[in-house]
PDB file of C-alpha atoms in Angstrom:
ATOM      1  CA  ASP A   1      43.702   7.033  26.116  1.00 64.00           C
ATOM      2  CA  THR A   2      40.751   7.535  23.542  1.00 71.00           C
ATOM      3  CA  ALA A   3      37.450   8.539  25.347  1.00 93.00           C
ATOM      4  CA  VAL A   4      34.783   6.261  22.837  1.00 97.00           C
ATOM      5  CA  SER A   5      36.357   3.431  21.294  1.00 97.00           C
ATOM      6  CA  GLN A   6      34.605   1.288  18.148  1.00 97.00           C
ATOM      7  CA  THR A   7      35.888  -1.601  16.764  1.00 97.00           C
ATOM      8  CA  PRO A   8      36.196  -2.734  13.759  1.00 97.00           C
ATOM      9  CA  LYS A   9      37.536   0.490  12.134  1.00 97.00           C
ATOM     10  CA  TYR A  10      36.135  -1.224   8.762  1.00 97.00           C
ATOM     11  CA  LEU A  11      33.854  -3.884   8.077  1.00 97.00           C
ATOM     12  CA  VAL A  12      33.679  -5.574   4.420  1.00 97.00           C
ATOM     13  CA  THR A  13      31.248  -8.395   3.982  1.00 97.00           C
ATOM     14  CA  GLN A  14      28.858 -10.228   1.934  1.00 96.00           C
ATOM     15  CA  MET A  15      24.812  -9.657   2.102  1.00 97.00           C
ATOM     16  CA  GLY A  16      22.996 -11.792   3.870  1.00 97.00           C
ATOM     17  CA  ASN A  17      25.614 -12.058   6.795  1.00 97.00           C
ATOM     18  CA  ASP A  18      25.689 -11.172  10.612  1.00 97.00           C
ATOM     19  CA  LYS A  19      27.935  -9.017  11.893  1.00 97.00           C
ATOM     20  CA  SER A  20      28.697  -6.925  15.439  1.00 97.00           C
ATOM     21  CA  ILE A  21      30.409  -3.478  15.917  1.00 98.00           C
ATOM     22  CA  LYS A  22      31.924  -2.950  19.356  1.00 97.00           C
ATOM     23  CA  CYS A  23      31.555   0.216  21.578  1.00 97.00           C
ATOM     24  CA  GLU A  24      33.268   1.397  24.996  1.00 97.00           C
ATOM     25  CA  GLN A  25      33.799   4.519  26.339  1.00 97.00           C
ATOM     26  CA  ASN A  26      35.606   5.397  29.679  1.00 96.00           C
ATOM     27  CA  LEU A  27      33.991   8.719  30.176  1.00 95.00           C
ATOM     28  CA  GLY A  28      31.363   6.919  33.245  1.00 93.00           C
ATOM     29  CA  HIS A  29      28.952   8.133  30.768  1.00 94.00           C
ATOM     30  CA  ASP A  30      25.094   6.726  31.378  1.00 89.00           C
ATOM     31  CA  THR A  31      23.746   6.909  28.159  1.00 92.00           C
ATOM     32  CA  MET A  32      25.272   5.736  24.850  1.00 94.00           C
ATOM     33  CA  TYR A  33      23.837   6.089  21.448  1.00 94.00           C
ATOM     34  CA  TRP A  34      24.230   4.607  17.763  1.00 95.00           C
ATOM     35  CA  TYR A  35      24.136   6.627  14.529  1.00 96.00           C
ATOM     36  CA  LYS A  36      24.121   5.669  10.793  1.00 96.00           C
ATOM     37  CA  GLN A  37      25.851   8.207   8.329  1.00 96.00           C
ATOM     38  CA  ASP A  38      25.084   7.504   4.659  1.00 92.00           C
ATOM     39  CA  SER A  39      26.688   9.390   1.819  1.00 88.00           C
ATOM     40  CA  LYS A  40      25.111  12.136   1.858  1.00 85.00           C
ATOM     41  CA  LYS A  41      26.376  12.455   5.311  1.00 87.00           C
ATOM     42  CA  PHE A  42      23.008  12.853   7.275  1.00 91.00           C
ATOM     43  CA  LEU A  43      23.546  11.870  10.734  1.00 93.00           C
ATOM     44  CA  LYS A  44      20.562   9.447  11.594  1.00 91.00           C
ATOM     45  CA  ILE A  45      20.034   8.416  15.511  1.00 91.00           C
ATOM     46  CA  MET A  46      18.850   4.965  15.373  1.00 93.00           C
ATOM     47  CA  PHE A  47      19.203   3.720  19.363  1.00 90.00           C
ATOM     48  CA  SER A  48      19.685   5.655  22.398  1.00 89.00           C
ATOM     49  CA  TYR A  49      20.176   3.731  25.570  1.00 90.00           C
ATOM     50  CA  ASN A  50      20.704   4.101  29.475  1.00 85.00           C
ATOM     51  CA  ASN A  51      20.422   1.986  32.320  1.00 73.00           C
ATOM     52  CA  LYS A  52      16.731   2.850  32.594  1.00 70.00           C
ATOM     53  CA  GLU A  53      15.246   2.522  29.093  1.00 79.00           C
ATOM     54  CA  LEU A  54      16.192   1.953  25.307  1.00 84.00           C
ATOM     55  CA  ILE A  55      14.637   4.270  23.144  1.00 79.00           C
ATOM     56  CA  ILE A  56      14.660   3.211  19.254  1.00 75.00           C
ATOM     57  CA  ASN A  57      14.006   5.369  16.344  1.00 81.00           C
ATOM     58  CA  GLU A  58      10.865   3.663  14.948  1.00 75.00           C
ATOM     59  CA  THR A  59      12.525   3.751  11.526  1.00 85.00           C
ATOM     60  CA  VAL A  60      14.843   1.022  12.247  1.00 91.00           C
ATOM     61  CA  PRO A  61      14.805  -2.344  10.756  1.00 92.00           C
ATOM     62  CA  ASN A  62      14.399  -4.940  13.146  1.00 92.00           C
ATOM     63  CA  ARG A  63      17.561  -6.599  12.194  1.00 96.00           C
ATOM     64  CA  PHE A  64      19.446  -4.454  13.714  1.00 95.00           C
ATOM     65  CA  SER A  65      19.559  -4.533  17.652  1.00 93.00           C
ATOM     66  CA  PRO A  66      21.863  -3.202  20.092  1.00 92.00           C
ATOM     67  CA  LYS A  67      23.111  -4.943  23.380  1.00 90.00           C
ATOM     68  CA  SER A  68      24.583  -3.294  26.377  1.00 89.00           C
ATOM     69  CA  PRO A  69      26.589  -6.177  28.815  1.00 88.00           C
ATOM     70  CA  ASP A  70      27.354  -2.935  31.070  1.00 88.00           C
ATOM     71  CA  LYS A  71      27.013   0.740  31.252  1.00 88.00           C
ATOM     72  CA  ALA A  72      30.419   1.456  29.606  1.00 93.00           C
ATOM     73  CA  HIS A  73      29.352  -0.927  26.354  1.00 94.00           C
ATOM     74  CA  LEU A  74      27.081  -0.659  23.735  1.00 94.00           C
ATOM     75  CA  ASN A  75      27.514  -3.426  20.950  1.00 95.00           C
ATOM     76  CA  LEU A  76      25.281  -2.755  17.624  1.00 96.00           C
ATOM     77  CA  HIS A  77      24.196  -6.527  15.913  1.00 97.00           C
ATOM     78  CA  ILE A  78      23.125  -6.515  12.690  1.00 97.00           C
ATOM     79  CA  ASN A  79      21.371  -9.428  11.012  1.00 97.00           C
ATOM     80  CA  SER A  80      20.754 -10.368   7.218  1.00 97.00           C
ATOM     81  CA  LEU A  81      22.736  -7.813   6.016  1.00 97.00           C
ATOM     82  CA  GLU A  82      21.412  -5.614   2.887  1.00 96.00           C
ATOM     83  CA  LEU A  83      22.682  -3.550   0.664  1.00 96.00           C
ATOM     84  CA  GLY A  84      21.061  -0.678   2.077  1.00 94.00           C
ATOM     85  CA  ASP A  85      23.315  -1.111   5.346  1.00 96.00           C
ATOM     86  CA  SER A  86      26.160   0.136   4.023  1.00 96.00           C
ATOM     87  CA  ALA A  87      27.207   3.177   5.967  1.00 97.00           C
ATOM     88  CA  VAL A  88      29.644   5.021   8.446  1.00 98.00           C
ATOM     89  CA  TYR A  89      28.252   3.782  11.810  1.00 98.00           C
ATOM     90  CA  PHE A  90      29.044   6.107  14.718  1.00 98.00           C
ATOM     91  CA  CYS A  91      28.703   5.067  18.720  1.00 97.00           C
ATOM     92  CA  ALA A  92      28.570   8.088  21.029  1.00 96.00           C
ATOM     93  CA  SER A  93      27.852   8.791  24.654  1.00 95.00           C
ATOM     94  CA  SER A  94      26.605  11.536  27.176  1.00 93.00           C
ATOM     95  CA  GLN A  95      26.489  11.984  30.820  1.00 91.00           C
ATOM     96  CA  GLY A  96      22.665  12.018  31.357  1.00 81.00           C
ATOM     97  CA  GLU A  97      19.604  12.227  28.769  1.00 77.00           C
ATOM     98  CA  GLY A  98      19.776  14.034  25.438  1.00 79.00           C
ATOM     99  CA  ASP A  99      20.454  17.903  26.109  1.00 87.00           C
ATOM    100  CA  GLN A 100      24.015  17.040  27.166  1.00 91.00           C
ATOM    101  CA  PRO A 101      26.956  16.952  24.499  1.00 94.00           C
ATOM    102  CA  GLN A 102      27.985  14.031  22.725  1.00 95.00           C
ATOM    103  CA  HIS A 103      31.052  12.215  22.081  1.00 96.00           C
ATOM    104  CA  PHE A 104      31.725  10.524  18.965  1.00 98.00           C
ATOM    105  CA  GLY A 105      33.755   7.525  18.362  1.00 98.00           C
ATOM    106  CA  ASP A 106      35.810   7.535  15.205  1.00 97.00           C
ATOM    107  CA  GLY A 107      33.369   5.648  13.142  1.00 97.00           C
ATOM    108  CA  THR A 108      32.889   1.985  11.563  1.00 98.00           C
ATOM    109  CA  ARG A 109      32.757   1.921   7.737  1.00 97.00           C
ATOM    110  CA  LEU A 110      30.799  -0.813   6.593  1.00 97.00           C
ATOM    111  CA  SER A 111      30.345  -1.510   3.410  1.00 97.00           C
ATOM    112  CA  ILE A 112      28.329  -4.526   1.852  1.00 96.00           C
ATOM    113  CA  LEU A 113      28.982  -6.390  -1.388  1.00 92.00           C
TER     114      LEU A 113
ATOM    115  CA  GLY B   1       6.985  15.135  13.462  1.00 69.00           C
ATOM    116  CA  GLU B   2       9.605  17.153  15.146  1.00 76.00           C
ATOM    117  CA  ASN B   3      12.543  18.498  12.787  1.00 87.00           C
ATOM    118  CA  VAL B   4      15.285  20.858  12.789  1.00 94.00           C
ATOM    119  CA  GLU B   5      16.250  22.449   9.395  1.00 97.00           C
ATOM    120  CA  GLN B   6      19.874  23.489   8.411  1.00 98.00           C
ATOM    121  CA  HIS B   7      20.193  26.424   5.797  1.00 97.00           C
ATOM    122  CA  PRO B   8      22.209  26.518   3.519  1.00 98.00           C
ATOM    123  CA  SER B   9      23.157  22.757   2.632  1.00 97.00           C
ATOM    124  CA  THR B  10      26.570  24.213   1.114  1.00 98.00           C
ATOM    125  CA  LEU B  11      28.386  27.394   2.339  1.00 98.00           C
ATOM    126  CA  SER B  12      31.284  28.909   0.041  1.00 98.00           C
ATOM    127  CA  VAL B  13      33.303  32.014   1.489  1.00 98.00           C
ATOM    128  CA  GLN B  14      36.747  33.785   1.140  1.00 98.00           C
ATOM    129  CA  GLU B  15      39.151  32.993   3.523  1.00 98.00           C
ATOM    130  CA  GLY B  16      38.843  36.107   5.987  1.00 98.00           C
ATOM    131  CA  ASP B  17      35.161  36.332   5.344  1.00 98.00           C
ATOM    132  CA  SER B  18      32.399  35.410   7.919  1.00 98.00           C
ATOM    133  CA  ALA B  19      30.282  32.649   7.926  1.00 98.00           C
ATOM    134  CA  VAL B  20      26.939  32.119   9.144  1.00 98.00           C
ATOM    135  CA  ILE B  21      24.638  28.711   9.324  1.00 98.00           C
ATOM    136  CA  LYS B  22      20.928  29.165  10.273  1.00 98.00           C
ATOM    137  CA  CYS B  23      18.950  26.374  12.144  1.00 98.00           C
ATOM    138  CA  THR B  24      15.367  26.631  12.557  1.00 97.00           C
ATOM    139  CA  TYR B  25      13.402  23.862  14.985  1.00 95.00           C
ATOM    140  CA  SER B  26       9.706  23.210  15.625  1.00 91.00           C
ATOM    141  CA  ASP B  27       9.814  22.084  19.419  1.00 87.00           C
ATOM    142  CA  SER B  28       8.649  25.100  21.176  1.00 87.00           C
ATOM    143  CA  ALA B  29       9.983  22.809  24.747  1.00 87.00           C
ATOM    144  CA  SER B  30      13.158  22.382  23.042  1.00 90.00           C
ATOM    145  CA  ASN B  31      15.831  23.843  25.733  1.00 91.00           C
ATOM    146  CA  TYR B  32      19.147  22.830  24.185  1.00 94.00           C
ATOM    147  CA  PHE B  33      21.297  23.848  21.034  1.00 96.00           C
ATOM    148  CA  PRO B  34      24.486  21.814  20.170  1.00 97.00           C
ATOM    149  CA  TRP B  35      26.495  22.566  16.874  1.00 98.00           C
ATOM    150  CA  TYR B  36      29.148  19.791  16.016  1.00 98.00           C
ATOM    151  CA  LYS B  37      31.822  19.821  12.980  1.00 98.00           C
ATOM    152  CA  GLN B  38      33.030  17.272  11.327  1.00 98.00           C
ATOM    153  CA  GLU B  39      36.244  17.252   9.405  1.00 97.00           C
ATOM    154  CA  LEU B  40      36.340  14.460   6.238  1.00 95.00           C
ATOM    155  CA  GLY B  41      36.519  10.895   7.404  1.00 94.00           C
ATOM    156  CA  LYS B  42      36.263  12.143  10.728  1.00 96.00           C
ATOM    157  CA  ARG B  43      33.972  11.769  13.710  1.00 97.00           C
ATOM    158  CA  PRO B  44      31.565  14.854  14.862  1.00 97.00           C
ATOM    159  CA  GLN B  45      32.653  16.622  17.575  1.00 97.00           C
ATOM    160  CA  LEU B  46      31.119  19.505  19.782  1.00 97.00           C
ATOM    161  CA  ILE B  47      32.325  23.104  19.115  1.00 98.00           C
ATOM    162  CA  ILE B  48      29.676  25.225  20.738  1.00 98.00           C
ATOM    163  CA  ASP B  49      26.488  24.793  22.860  1.00 97.00           C
ATOM    164  CA  ILE B  50      23.691  27.125  24.163  1.00 96.00           C
ATOM    165  CA  ARG B  51      20.842  26.652  26.353  1.00 93.00           C
ATOM    166  CA  SER B  52      17.293  28.074  25.951  1.00 90.00           C
ATOM    167  CA  ASN B  53      18.325  30.538  29.080  1.00 90.00           C
ATOM    168  CA  VAL B  54      20.623  32.115  27.016  1.00 89.00           C
ATOM    169  CA  GLY B  55      20.662  34.349  23.977  1.00 93.00           C
ATOM    170  CA  GLU B  56      23.920  34.593  22.833  1.00 96.00           C
ATOM    171  CA  LYS B  57      27.358  32.225  23.843  1.00 96.00           C
ATOM    172  CA  LYS B  58      31.035  32.810  22.292  1.00 97.00           C
ATOM    173  CA  ASP B  59      33.933  31.243  21.903  1.00 95.00           C
ATOM    174  CA  GLN B  60      36.670  32.924  20.029  1.00 96.00           C
ATOM    175  CA  ARG B  61      36.179  32.961  16.235  1.00 98.00           C
ATOM    176  CA  ILE B  62      32.561  31.046  16.877  1.00 98.00           C
ATOM    177  CA  ALA B  63      29.335  32.413  18.377  1.00 98.00           C
ATOM    178  CA  VAL B  64      25.927  30.885  18.445  1.00 98.00           C
ATOM    179  CA  THR B  65      22.517  33.575  18.644  1.00 97.00           C
ATOM    180  CA  LEU B  66      19.229  32.035  19.763  1.00 97.00           C
ATOM    181  CA  ASN B  67      15.916  33.354  19.216  1.00 96.00           C
ATOM    182  CA  LYS B  68      13.315  31.562  20.840  1.00 94.00           C
ATOM    183  CA  THR B  69      10.462  33.582  19.737  1.00 94.00           C
ATOM    184  CA  ALA B  70      11.305  32.508  15.942  1.00 95.00           C
ATOM    185  CA  LYS B  71      12.376  29.121  17.014  1.00 95.00           C
ATOM    186  CA  HIS B  72      15.882  30.080  14.941  1.00 96.00           C
ATOM    187  CA  PHE B  73      19.378  29.898  15.839  1.00 98.00           C
ATOM    188  CA  SER B  74      22.882  30.566  14.089  1.00 98.00           C
ATOM    189  CA  LEU B  75      26.397  29.796  13.883  1.00 98.00           C
ATOM    190  CA  HIS B  76      28.606  32.678  13.441  1.00 98.00           C
ATOM    191  CA  ILE B  77      32.304  31.520  12.259  1.00 98.00           C
ATOM    192  CA  THR B  78      34.463  35.440  12.058  1.00 98.00           C
ATOM    193  CA  GLU B  79      37.764  35.727  10.141  1.00 98.00           C
ATOM    194  CA  THR B  80      37.371  32.122   8.752  1.00 98.00           C
ATOM    195  CA  GLN B  81      40.635  30.062   7.802  1.00 97.00           C
ATOM    196  CA  PRO B  82      40.875  26.676   5.917  1.00 97.00           C
ATOM    197  CA  GLU B  83      40.560  24.803   8.888  1.00 97.00           C
ATOM    198  CA  ASP B  84      37.365  25.697   9.265  1.00 98.00           C
ATOM    199  CA  SER B  85      36.580  23.585   6.272  1.00 98.00           C
ATOM    200  CA  ALA B  86      34.232  21.107   7.216  1.00 98.00           C
ATOM    201  CA  VAL B  87      30.475  19.781   7.645  1.00 98.00           C
ATOM    202  CA  TYR B  88      28.626  21.353  10.107  1.00 98.00           C
ATOM    203  CA  PHE B  89      25.543  19.937  11.922  1.00 98.00           C
ATOM    204  CA  CYS B  90      23.079  21.575  14.282  1.00 98.00           C
ATOM    205  CA  ALA B  91      20.570  19.742  16.575  1.00 96.00           C
ATOM    206  CA  ALA B  92      17.856  20.470  19.070  1.00 94.00           C
ATOM    207  CA  THR B  93      15.932  18.529  22.448  1.00 88.00           C
ATOM    208  CA  TYR B  94      12.926  17.506  21.381  1.00 79.00           C
ATOM    209  CA  SER B  95      10.684  17.093  24.659  1.00 69.00           C
ATOM    210  CA  ASN B  96      11.690  13.500  25.895  1.00 63.00           C
ATOM    211  CA  TYR B  97      15.338  15.255  25.397  1.00 69.00           C
ATOM    212  CA  GLN B  98      16.173  13.109  22.524  1.00 82.00           C
ATOM    213  CA  LEU B  99      18.381  15.440  19.792  1.00 88.00           C
ATOM    214  CA  ILE B 100      17.036  16.213  16.692  1.00 90.00           C
ATOM    215  CA  TRP B 101      19.786  16.770  14.077  1.00 94.00           C
ATOM    216  CA  GLY B 102      19.833  18.998  11.179  1.00 96.00           C
ATOM    217  CA  ALA B 103      20.928  17.565   7.493  1.00 96.00           C
ATOM    218  CA  GLY B 104      24.150  19.267   7.880  1.00 97.00           C
ATOM    219  CA  THR B 105      26.116  22.447   5.742  1.00 98.00           C
ATOM    220  CA  LYS B 106      29.161  21.706   3.985  1.00 97.00           C
ATOM    221  CA  LEU B 107      30.979  24.672   4.466  1.00 98.00           C
ATOM    222  CA  ILE B 108      34.193  25.404   2.144  1.00 98.00           C
ATOM    223  CA  ILE B 109      37.075  28.118   2.869  1.00 98.00           C
ATOM    224  CA  LYS B 110      38.497  29.523  -0.420  1.00 96.00           C
ATOM    225  CA  PRO B 111      41.561  30.319  -0.535  1.00 92.00           C
TER     226      PRO B 111
END
């Protein structure tokens, strides 16, 4: 039973489109995250969210927006996709704040044509 | 701003030898230091972590050491095996409990 699951696994789309990536965790964690990993493998935190606050990395364009319908889900919406958005996006969760172990999903590989 | 520097970016060792990856951090209030392993095409997974009240922690062939005075911590892997080949990331908590990540080290185990 997958602890952190994200869909789709692969996403190929045209520049300018709007897309969403879904993430669900069944660990009962109260904090969820979105990361972007580019071709150089650097892991960049985009958002962290718990039921108290959303923390946004100031370098993330406002075309990216997290949406959390409940504690177990944190979806990522991306508007007006650009070539530079091509990357692997990882969802993760932890119990409590960032000083707790994070569990990652398997990633979504986004390719912009 | 706060950052975590990780060295080397690539490390190649002979199978059976030891590997050491080092990270330095800038926030003296950092209190949690995890290490993640990411195999090719897979998700990052926690392999070991240490908190600021401990100087060293071991788990079989891996160990982490922390020097709070110098603000650096290291991952040690002994008796390296082919399955240790991966990218390793260090991280440290920032003052608001956000994790700051290192840039990663690609570890290559030569047969």
